[in-house]
Tab-separated table of C-alpha atoms (C1' of nucleotides) in Angstrom:
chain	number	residue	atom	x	y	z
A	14	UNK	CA	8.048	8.683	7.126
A	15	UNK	CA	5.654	9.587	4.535
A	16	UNK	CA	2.770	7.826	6.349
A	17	UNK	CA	-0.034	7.623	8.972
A	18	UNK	CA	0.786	7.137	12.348
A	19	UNK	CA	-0.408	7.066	15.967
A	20	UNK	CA	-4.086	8.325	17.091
A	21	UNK	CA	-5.098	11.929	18.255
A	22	UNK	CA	-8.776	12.742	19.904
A	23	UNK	CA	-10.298	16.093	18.793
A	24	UNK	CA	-13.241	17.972	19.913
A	25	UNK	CA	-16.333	18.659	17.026
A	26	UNK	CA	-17.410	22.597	17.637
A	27	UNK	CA	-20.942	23.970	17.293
A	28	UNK	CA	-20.659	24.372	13.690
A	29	UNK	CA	-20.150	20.334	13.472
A	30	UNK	CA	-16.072	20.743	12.331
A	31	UNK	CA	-13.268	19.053	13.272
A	32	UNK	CA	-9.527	19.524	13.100
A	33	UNK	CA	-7.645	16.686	11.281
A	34	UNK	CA	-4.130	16.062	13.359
A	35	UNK	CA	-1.772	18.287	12.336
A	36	UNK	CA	0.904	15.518	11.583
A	37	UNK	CA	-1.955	13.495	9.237
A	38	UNK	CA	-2.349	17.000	7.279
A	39	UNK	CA	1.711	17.086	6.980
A	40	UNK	CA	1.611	13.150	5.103
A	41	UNK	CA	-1.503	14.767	3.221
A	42	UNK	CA	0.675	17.604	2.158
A	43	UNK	CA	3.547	14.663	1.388
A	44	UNK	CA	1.433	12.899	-0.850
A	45	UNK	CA	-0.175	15.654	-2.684
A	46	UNK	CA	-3.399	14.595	-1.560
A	47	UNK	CA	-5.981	17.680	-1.774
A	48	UNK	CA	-9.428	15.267	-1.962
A	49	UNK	CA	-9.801	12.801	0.424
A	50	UNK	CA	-11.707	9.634	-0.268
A	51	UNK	CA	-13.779	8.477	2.701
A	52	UNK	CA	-15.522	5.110	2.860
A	53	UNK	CA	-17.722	3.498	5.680
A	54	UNK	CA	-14.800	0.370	6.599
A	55	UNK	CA	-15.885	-3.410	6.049
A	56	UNK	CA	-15.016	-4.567	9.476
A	57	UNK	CA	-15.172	-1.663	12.135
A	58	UNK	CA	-17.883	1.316	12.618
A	59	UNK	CA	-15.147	3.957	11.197
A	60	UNK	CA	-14.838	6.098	8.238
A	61	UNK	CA	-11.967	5.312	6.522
A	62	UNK	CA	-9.905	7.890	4.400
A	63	UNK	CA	-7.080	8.095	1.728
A	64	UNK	CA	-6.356	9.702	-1.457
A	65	UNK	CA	-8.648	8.982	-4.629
A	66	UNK	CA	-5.950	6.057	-5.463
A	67	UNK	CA	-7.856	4.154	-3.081
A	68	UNK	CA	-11.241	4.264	-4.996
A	69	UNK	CA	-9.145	3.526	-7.948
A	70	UNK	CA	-7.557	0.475	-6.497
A	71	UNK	CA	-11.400	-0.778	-5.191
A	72	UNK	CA	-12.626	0.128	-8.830
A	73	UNK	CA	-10.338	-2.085	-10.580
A	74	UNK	CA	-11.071	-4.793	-8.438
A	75	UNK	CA	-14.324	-4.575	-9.537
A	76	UNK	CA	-13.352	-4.466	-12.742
A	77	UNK	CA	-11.278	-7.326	-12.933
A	78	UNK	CA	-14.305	-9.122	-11.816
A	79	UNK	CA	-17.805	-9.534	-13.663
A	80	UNK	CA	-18.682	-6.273	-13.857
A	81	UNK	CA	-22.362	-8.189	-13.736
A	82	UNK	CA	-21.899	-10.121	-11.062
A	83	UNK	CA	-23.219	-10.018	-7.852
A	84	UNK	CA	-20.360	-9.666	-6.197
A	85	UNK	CA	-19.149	-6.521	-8.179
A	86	UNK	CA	-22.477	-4.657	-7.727
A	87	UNK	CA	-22.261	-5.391	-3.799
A	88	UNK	CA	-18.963	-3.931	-3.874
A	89	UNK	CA	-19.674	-0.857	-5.398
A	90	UNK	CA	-22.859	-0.557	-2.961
A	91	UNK	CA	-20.169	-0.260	-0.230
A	92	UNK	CA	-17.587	1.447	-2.087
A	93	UNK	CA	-19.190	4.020	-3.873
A	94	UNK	CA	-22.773	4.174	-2.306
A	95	UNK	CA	-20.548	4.484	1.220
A	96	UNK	CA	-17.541	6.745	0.198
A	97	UNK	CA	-16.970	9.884	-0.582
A	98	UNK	CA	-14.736	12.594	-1.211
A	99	UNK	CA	-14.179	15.699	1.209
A	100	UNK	CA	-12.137	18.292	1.210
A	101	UNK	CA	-10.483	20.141	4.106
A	102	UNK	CA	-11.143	23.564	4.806
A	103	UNK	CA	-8.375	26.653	4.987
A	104	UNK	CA	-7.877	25.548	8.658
A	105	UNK	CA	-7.432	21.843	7.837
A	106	UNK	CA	-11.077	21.125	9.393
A	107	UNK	CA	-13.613	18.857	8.312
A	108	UNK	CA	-17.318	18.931	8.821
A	109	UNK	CA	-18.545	15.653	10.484
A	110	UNK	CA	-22.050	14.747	8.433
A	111	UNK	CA	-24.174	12.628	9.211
A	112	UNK	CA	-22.957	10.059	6.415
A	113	UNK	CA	-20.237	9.736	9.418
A	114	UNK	CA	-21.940	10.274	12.382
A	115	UNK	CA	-24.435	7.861	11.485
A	116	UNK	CA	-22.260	5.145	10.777
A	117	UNK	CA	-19.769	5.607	13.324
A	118	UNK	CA	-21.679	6.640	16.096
A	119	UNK	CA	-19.534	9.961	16.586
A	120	UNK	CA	-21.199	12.603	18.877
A	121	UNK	CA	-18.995	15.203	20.361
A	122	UNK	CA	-15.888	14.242	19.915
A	123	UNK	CA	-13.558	12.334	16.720
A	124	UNK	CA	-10.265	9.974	17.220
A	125	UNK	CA	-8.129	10.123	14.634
A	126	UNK	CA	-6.208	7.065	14.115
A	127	UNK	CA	-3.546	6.562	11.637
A	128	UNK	CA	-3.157	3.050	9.529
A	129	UNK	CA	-0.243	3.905	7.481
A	130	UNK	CA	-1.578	4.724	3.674
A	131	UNK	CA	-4.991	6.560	5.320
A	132	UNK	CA	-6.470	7.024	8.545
A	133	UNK	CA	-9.459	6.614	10.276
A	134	UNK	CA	-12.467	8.822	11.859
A	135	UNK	CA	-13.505	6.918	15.235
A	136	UNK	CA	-15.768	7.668	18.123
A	137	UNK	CA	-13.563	7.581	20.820
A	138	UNK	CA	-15.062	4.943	23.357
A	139	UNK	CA	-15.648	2.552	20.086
A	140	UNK	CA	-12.001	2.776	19.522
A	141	UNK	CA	-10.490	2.011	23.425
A	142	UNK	CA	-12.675	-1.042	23.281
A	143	UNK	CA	-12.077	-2.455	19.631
A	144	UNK	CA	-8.514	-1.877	20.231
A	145	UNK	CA	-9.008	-3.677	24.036
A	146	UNK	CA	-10.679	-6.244	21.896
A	147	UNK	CA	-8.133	-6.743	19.622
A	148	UNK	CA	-5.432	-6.901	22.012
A	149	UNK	CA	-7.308	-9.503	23.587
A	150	UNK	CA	-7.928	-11.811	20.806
A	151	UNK	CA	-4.403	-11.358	20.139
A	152	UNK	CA	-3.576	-12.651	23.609
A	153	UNK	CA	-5.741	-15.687	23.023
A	154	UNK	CA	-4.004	-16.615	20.297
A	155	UNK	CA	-1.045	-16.937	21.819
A	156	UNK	CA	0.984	-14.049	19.844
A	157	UNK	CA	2.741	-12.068	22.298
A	158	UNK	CA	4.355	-8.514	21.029
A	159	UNK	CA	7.867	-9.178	19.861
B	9	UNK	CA	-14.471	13.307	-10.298
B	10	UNK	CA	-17.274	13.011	-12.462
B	11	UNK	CA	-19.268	9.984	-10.748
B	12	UNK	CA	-21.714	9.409	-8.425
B	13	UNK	CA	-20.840	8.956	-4.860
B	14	UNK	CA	-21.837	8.851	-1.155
B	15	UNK	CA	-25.893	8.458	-0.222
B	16	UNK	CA	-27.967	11.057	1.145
B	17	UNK	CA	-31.969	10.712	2.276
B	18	UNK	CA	-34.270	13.262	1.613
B	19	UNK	CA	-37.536	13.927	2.154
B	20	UNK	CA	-40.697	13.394	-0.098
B	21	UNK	CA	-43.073	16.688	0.028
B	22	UNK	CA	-46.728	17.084	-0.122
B	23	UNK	CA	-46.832	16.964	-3.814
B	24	UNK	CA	-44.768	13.739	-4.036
B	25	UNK	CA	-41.421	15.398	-4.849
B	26	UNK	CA	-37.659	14.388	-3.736
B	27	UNK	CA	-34.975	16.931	-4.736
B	28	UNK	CA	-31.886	15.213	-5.942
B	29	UNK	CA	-29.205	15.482	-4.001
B	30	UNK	CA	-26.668	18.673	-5.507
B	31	UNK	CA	-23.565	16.581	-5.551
B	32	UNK	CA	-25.403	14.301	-8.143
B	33	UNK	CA	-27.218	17.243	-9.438
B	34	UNK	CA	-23.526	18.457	-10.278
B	35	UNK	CA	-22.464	15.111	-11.789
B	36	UNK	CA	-25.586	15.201	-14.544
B	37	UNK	CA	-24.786	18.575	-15.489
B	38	UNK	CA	-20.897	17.892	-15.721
B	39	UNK	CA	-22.053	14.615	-17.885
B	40	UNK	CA	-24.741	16.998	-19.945
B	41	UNK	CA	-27.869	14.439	-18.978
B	42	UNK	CA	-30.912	16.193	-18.992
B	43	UNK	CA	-33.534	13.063	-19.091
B	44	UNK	CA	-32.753	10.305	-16.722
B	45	UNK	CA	-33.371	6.665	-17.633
B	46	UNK	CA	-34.410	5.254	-14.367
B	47	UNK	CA	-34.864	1.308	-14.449
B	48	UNK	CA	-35.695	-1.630	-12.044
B	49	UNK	CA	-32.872	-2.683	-10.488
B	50	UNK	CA	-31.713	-6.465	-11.287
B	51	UNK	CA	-30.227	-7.202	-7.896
B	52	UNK	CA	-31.693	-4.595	-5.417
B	53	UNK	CA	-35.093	-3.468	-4.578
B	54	UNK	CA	-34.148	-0.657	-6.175
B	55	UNK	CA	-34.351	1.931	-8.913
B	56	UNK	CA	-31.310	2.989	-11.116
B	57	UNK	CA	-30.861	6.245	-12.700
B	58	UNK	CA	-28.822	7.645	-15.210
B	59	UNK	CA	-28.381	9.376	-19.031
B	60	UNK	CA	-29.964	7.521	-21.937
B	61	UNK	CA	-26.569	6.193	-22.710
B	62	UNK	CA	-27.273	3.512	-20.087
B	63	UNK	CA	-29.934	2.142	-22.350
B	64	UNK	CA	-28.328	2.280	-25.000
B	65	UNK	CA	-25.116	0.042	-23.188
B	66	UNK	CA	-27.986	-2.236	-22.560
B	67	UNK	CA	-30.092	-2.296	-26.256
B	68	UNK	CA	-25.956	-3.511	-27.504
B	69	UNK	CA	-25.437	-6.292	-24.940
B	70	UNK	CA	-28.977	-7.441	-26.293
B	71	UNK	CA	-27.691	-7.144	-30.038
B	72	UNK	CA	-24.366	-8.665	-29.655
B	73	UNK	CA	-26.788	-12.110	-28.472
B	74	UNK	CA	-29.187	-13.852	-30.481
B	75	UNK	CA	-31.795	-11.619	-30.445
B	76	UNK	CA	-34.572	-14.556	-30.019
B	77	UNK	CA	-32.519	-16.413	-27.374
B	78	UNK	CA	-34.403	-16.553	-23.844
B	79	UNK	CA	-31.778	-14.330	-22.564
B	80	UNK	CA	-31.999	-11.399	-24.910
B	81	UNK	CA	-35.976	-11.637	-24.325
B	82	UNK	CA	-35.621	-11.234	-20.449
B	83	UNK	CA	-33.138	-8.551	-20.641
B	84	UNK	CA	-35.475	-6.592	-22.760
B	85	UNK	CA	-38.442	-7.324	-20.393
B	86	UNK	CA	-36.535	-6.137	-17.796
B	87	UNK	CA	-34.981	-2.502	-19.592
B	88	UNK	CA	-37.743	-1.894	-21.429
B	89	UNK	CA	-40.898	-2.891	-19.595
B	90	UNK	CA	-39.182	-1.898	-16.147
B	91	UNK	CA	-37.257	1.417	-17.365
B	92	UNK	CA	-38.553	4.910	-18.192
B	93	UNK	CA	-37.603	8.100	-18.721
B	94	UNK	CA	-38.042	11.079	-16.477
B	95	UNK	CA	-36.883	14.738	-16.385
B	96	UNK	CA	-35.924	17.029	-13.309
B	97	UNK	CA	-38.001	20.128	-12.685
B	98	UNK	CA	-36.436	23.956	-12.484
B	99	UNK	CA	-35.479	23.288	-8.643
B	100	UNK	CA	-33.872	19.293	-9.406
B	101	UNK	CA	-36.457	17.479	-8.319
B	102	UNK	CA	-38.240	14.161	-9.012
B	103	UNK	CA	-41.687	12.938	-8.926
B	104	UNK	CA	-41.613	9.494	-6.896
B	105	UNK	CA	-44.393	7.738	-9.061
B	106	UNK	CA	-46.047	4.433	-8.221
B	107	UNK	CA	-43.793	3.054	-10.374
B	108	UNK	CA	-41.020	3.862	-7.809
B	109	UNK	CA	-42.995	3.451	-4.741
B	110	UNK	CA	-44.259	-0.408	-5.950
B	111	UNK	CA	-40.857	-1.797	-6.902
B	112	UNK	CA	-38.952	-0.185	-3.335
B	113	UNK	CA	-41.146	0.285	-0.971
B	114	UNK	CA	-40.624	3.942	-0.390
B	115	UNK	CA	-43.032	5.619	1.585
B	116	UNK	CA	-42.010	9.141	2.710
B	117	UNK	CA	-38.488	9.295	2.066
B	118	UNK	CA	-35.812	8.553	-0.306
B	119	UNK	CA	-32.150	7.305	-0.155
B	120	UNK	CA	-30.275	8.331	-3.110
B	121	UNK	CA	-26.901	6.297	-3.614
B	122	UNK	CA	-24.260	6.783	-5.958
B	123	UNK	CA	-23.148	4.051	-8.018
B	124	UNK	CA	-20.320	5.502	-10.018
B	125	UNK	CA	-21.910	5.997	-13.887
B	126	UNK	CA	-25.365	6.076	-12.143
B	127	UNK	CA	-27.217	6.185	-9.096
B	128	UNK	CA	-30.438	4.542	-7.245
B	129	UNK	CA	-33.414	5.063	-5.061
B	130	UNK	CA	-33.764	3.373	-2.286
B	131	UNK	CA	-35.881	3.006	0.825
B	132	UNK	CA	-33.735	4.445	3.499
B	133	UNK	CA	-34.476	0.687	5.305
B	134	UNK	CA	-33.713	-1.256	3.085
B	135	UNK	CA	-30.938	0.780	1.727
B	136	UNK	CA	-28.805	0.514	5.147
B	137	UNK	CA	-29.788	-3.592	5.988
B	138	UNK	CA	-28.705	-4.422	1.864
B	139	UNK	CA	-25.166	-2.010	2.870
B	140	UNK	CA	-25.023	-4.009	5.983
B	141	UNK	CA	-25.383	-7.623	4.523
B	142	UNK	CA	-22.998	-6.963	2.041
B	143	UNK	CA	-20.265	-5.863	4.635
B	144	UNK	CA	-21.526	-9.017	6.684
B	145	UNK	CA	-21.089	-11.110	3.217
B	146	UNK	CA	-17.166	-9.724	2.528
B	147	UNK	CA	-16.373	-10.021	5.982
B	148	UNK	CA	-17.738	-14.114	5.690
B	149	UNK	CA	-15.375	-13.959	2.484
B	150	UNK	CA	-12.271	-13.218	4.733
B	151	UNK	CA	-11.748	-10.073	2.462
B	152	UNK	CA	-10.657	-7.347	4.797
B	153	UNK	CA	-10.339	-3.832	4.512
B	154	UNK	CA	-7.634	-3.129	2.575
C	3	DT	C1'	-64.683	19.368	-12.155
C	4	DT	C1'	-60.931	17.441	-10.160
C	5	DG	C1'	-56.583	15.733	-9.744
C	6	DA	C1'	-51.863	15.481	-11.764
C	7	DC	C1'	-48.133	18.074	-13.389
C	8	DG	C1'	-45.643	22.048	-15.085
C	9	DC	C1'	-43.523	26.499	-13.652
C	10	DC	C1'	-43.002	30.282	-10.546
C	11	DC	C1'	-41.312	32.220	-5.992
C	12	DA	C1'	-40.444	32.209	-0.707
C	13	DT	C1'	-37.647	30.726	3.233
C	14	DA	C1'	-35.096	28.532	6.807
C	15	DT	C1'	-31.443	25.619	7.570
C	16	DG	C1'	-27.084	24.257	7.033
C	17	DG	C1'	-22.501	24.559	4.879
C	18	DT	C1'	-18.483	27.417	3.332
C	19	DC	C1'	-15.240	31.111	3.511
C	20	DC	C1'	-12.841	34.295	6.200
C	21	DC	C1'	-10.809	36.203	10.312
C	22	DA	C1'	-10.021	36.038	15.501
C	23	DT	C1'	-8.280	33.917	19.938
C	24	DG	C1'	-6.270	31.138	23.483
C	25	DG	C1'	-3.159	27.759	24.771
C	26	DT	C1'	1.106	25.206	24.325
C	27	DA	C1'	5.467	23.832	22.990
C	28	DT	C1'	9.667	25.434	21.030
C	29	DC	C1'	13.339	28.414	20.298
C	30	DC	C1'	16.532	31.970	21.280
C	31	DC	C1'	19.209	34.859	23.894
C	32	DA	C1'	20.697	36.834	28.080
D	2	DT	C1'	19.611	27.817	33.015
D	3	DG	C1'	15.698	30.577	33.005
D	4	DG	C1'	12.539	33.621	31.009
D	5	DG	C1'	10.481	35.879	27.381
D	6	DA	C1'	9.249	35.866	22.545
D	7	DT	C1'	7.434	33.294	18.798
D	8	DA	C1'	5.382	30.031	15.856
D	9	DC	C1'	2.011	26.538	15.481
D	10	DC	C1'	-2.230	24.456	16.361
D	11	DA	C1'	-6.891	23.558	17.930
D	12	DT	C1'	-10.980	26.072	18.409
D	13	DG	C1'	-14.540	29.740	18.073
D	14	DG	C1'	-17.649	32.779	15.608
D	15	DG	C1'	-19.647	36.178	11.949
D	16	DA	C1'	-21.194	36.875	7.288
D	17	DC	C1'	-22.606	35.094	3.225
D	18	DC	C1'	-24.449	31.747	-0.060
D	19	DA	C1'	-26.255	27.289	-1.819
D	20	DT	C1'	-29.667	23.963	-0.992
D	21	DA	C1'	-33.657	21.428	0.497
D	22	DT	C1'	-38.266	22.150	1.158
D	23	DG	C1'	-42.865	24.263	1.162
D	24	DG	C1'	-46.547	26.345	-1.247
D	25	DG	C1'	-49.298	29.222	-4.981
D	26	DC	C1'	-51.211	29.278	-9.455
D	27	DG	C1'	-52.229	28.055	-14.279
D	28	DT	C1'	-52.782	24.277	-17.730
D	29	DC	C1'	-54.098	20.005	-19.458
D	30	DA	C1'	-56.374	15.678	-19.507
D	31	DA	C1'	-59.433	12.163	-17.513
DNA sequence: TTGACGCCCATATGGTCCCATGGTATCCCA
DNA sequence: TGGGATACCATGGGACCATATGGGCGTCAA
């Protein structure tokens, strides 16, 4: 099960680290993935991050478009001006910057949550109530869980 | 990983000097560009930066056109009337001109953002409500994350 | 002369590397 | 089955180093 699963809250210490979920490092370690690629997401206030495949899949987008257009230079705005790659330190840490505090709104604490092919950096009350959200819209719609 | 990535804001000192962020410091060195060609932007309120061969990607798109058409005229107004070089001093920093403050409205500070083969100045403003409309724009699009 | 720009050095902050600790779940053996 | 030993994991902190930033001169040109 070579992928990202479930969500895990983790406290930030004074130095501004954070542990990553020890069974996201164990797909990391799966998928030979030793630089992570993180990106502000489109939709929610979350960092998203994978391996560098994922920049590569966003850059040939791009590519396959105008590489003029307008559309291709607004996509690397987001993609490259908001990503970036981290590494993990010897303790499978990462230091929260303010590229991801900013965006996210992360204080104190990070929730970890795992979308299959990468996972996500959340603050933890914007999480419970996206997810509350979501559930909800889902409801509306009439789509019950199976 | 030799492109530009992630934005950082730093601060503009007495003497009208930015340092360059190191990660991009690291990608100019990796890519041997010791003079930056630093341009108007043709989308953004802006200014792009990066080595000579930039201009020179530019001076061939003009060639392979008429040279007389309307278009090849414009482009040139725009790369060569709204470009110039400029060097880094011993510590990596930049001198934020006129020429820079006029076009982006940068006062005290300075964005930098990566762009992959170069990257631009911004007003920290207008850097984060131009990232913000384009989210707003892909979301409109129906193009999710991925 | 004065202001802009080059080159030099100083310094504090913040990030990185390394090692330590406490707590918890798991395992093993009596 | 119970209790101790053990391995793993999140967390804490010290030392060191790179970086952003501030400022002093000297030079050159307006």
């Amino acid at each position: 099960m070579n992928r990202f699963l479930s969500h895990a809250t983790n406290r930030i210490d004074a130095k501004g680290r954070v542990s990553v979920p020890s069974p996201f490092r164990a797909v990391l370690a799966a998928l030979d993935i030793r630089e992570l690629y993180c990106f502000q997401d489109f939709l929610y206030p979350a960092i998203s991050a994978g391996g560098p495949e994922l920049l590569e899949r966003f850059e040939k987008q791009i590519a396959e478009a105008d590489p003029f257009s307008p559309e291709a230079n607004e996509m690397s705005l987001l993609i490259h001006g908001g990503g970036v790659f981290m590494k993990l330190d010897a303790e499978g840490r990462l230091t929260v910057t303010d590229f991801i505090r900013d965006f996210t709104g992360i204080t104190d604490e990070v929730t970890f949550v795992g979308r299959a092919d990468h996972f996500q950096l959340w603050s933890p009350t914007a999480f419970i109530e996206t997810q509350e959200a979501a559930r909800c819209a889902r409801r509306l719609r009439g789509l019950a869980a199976p």
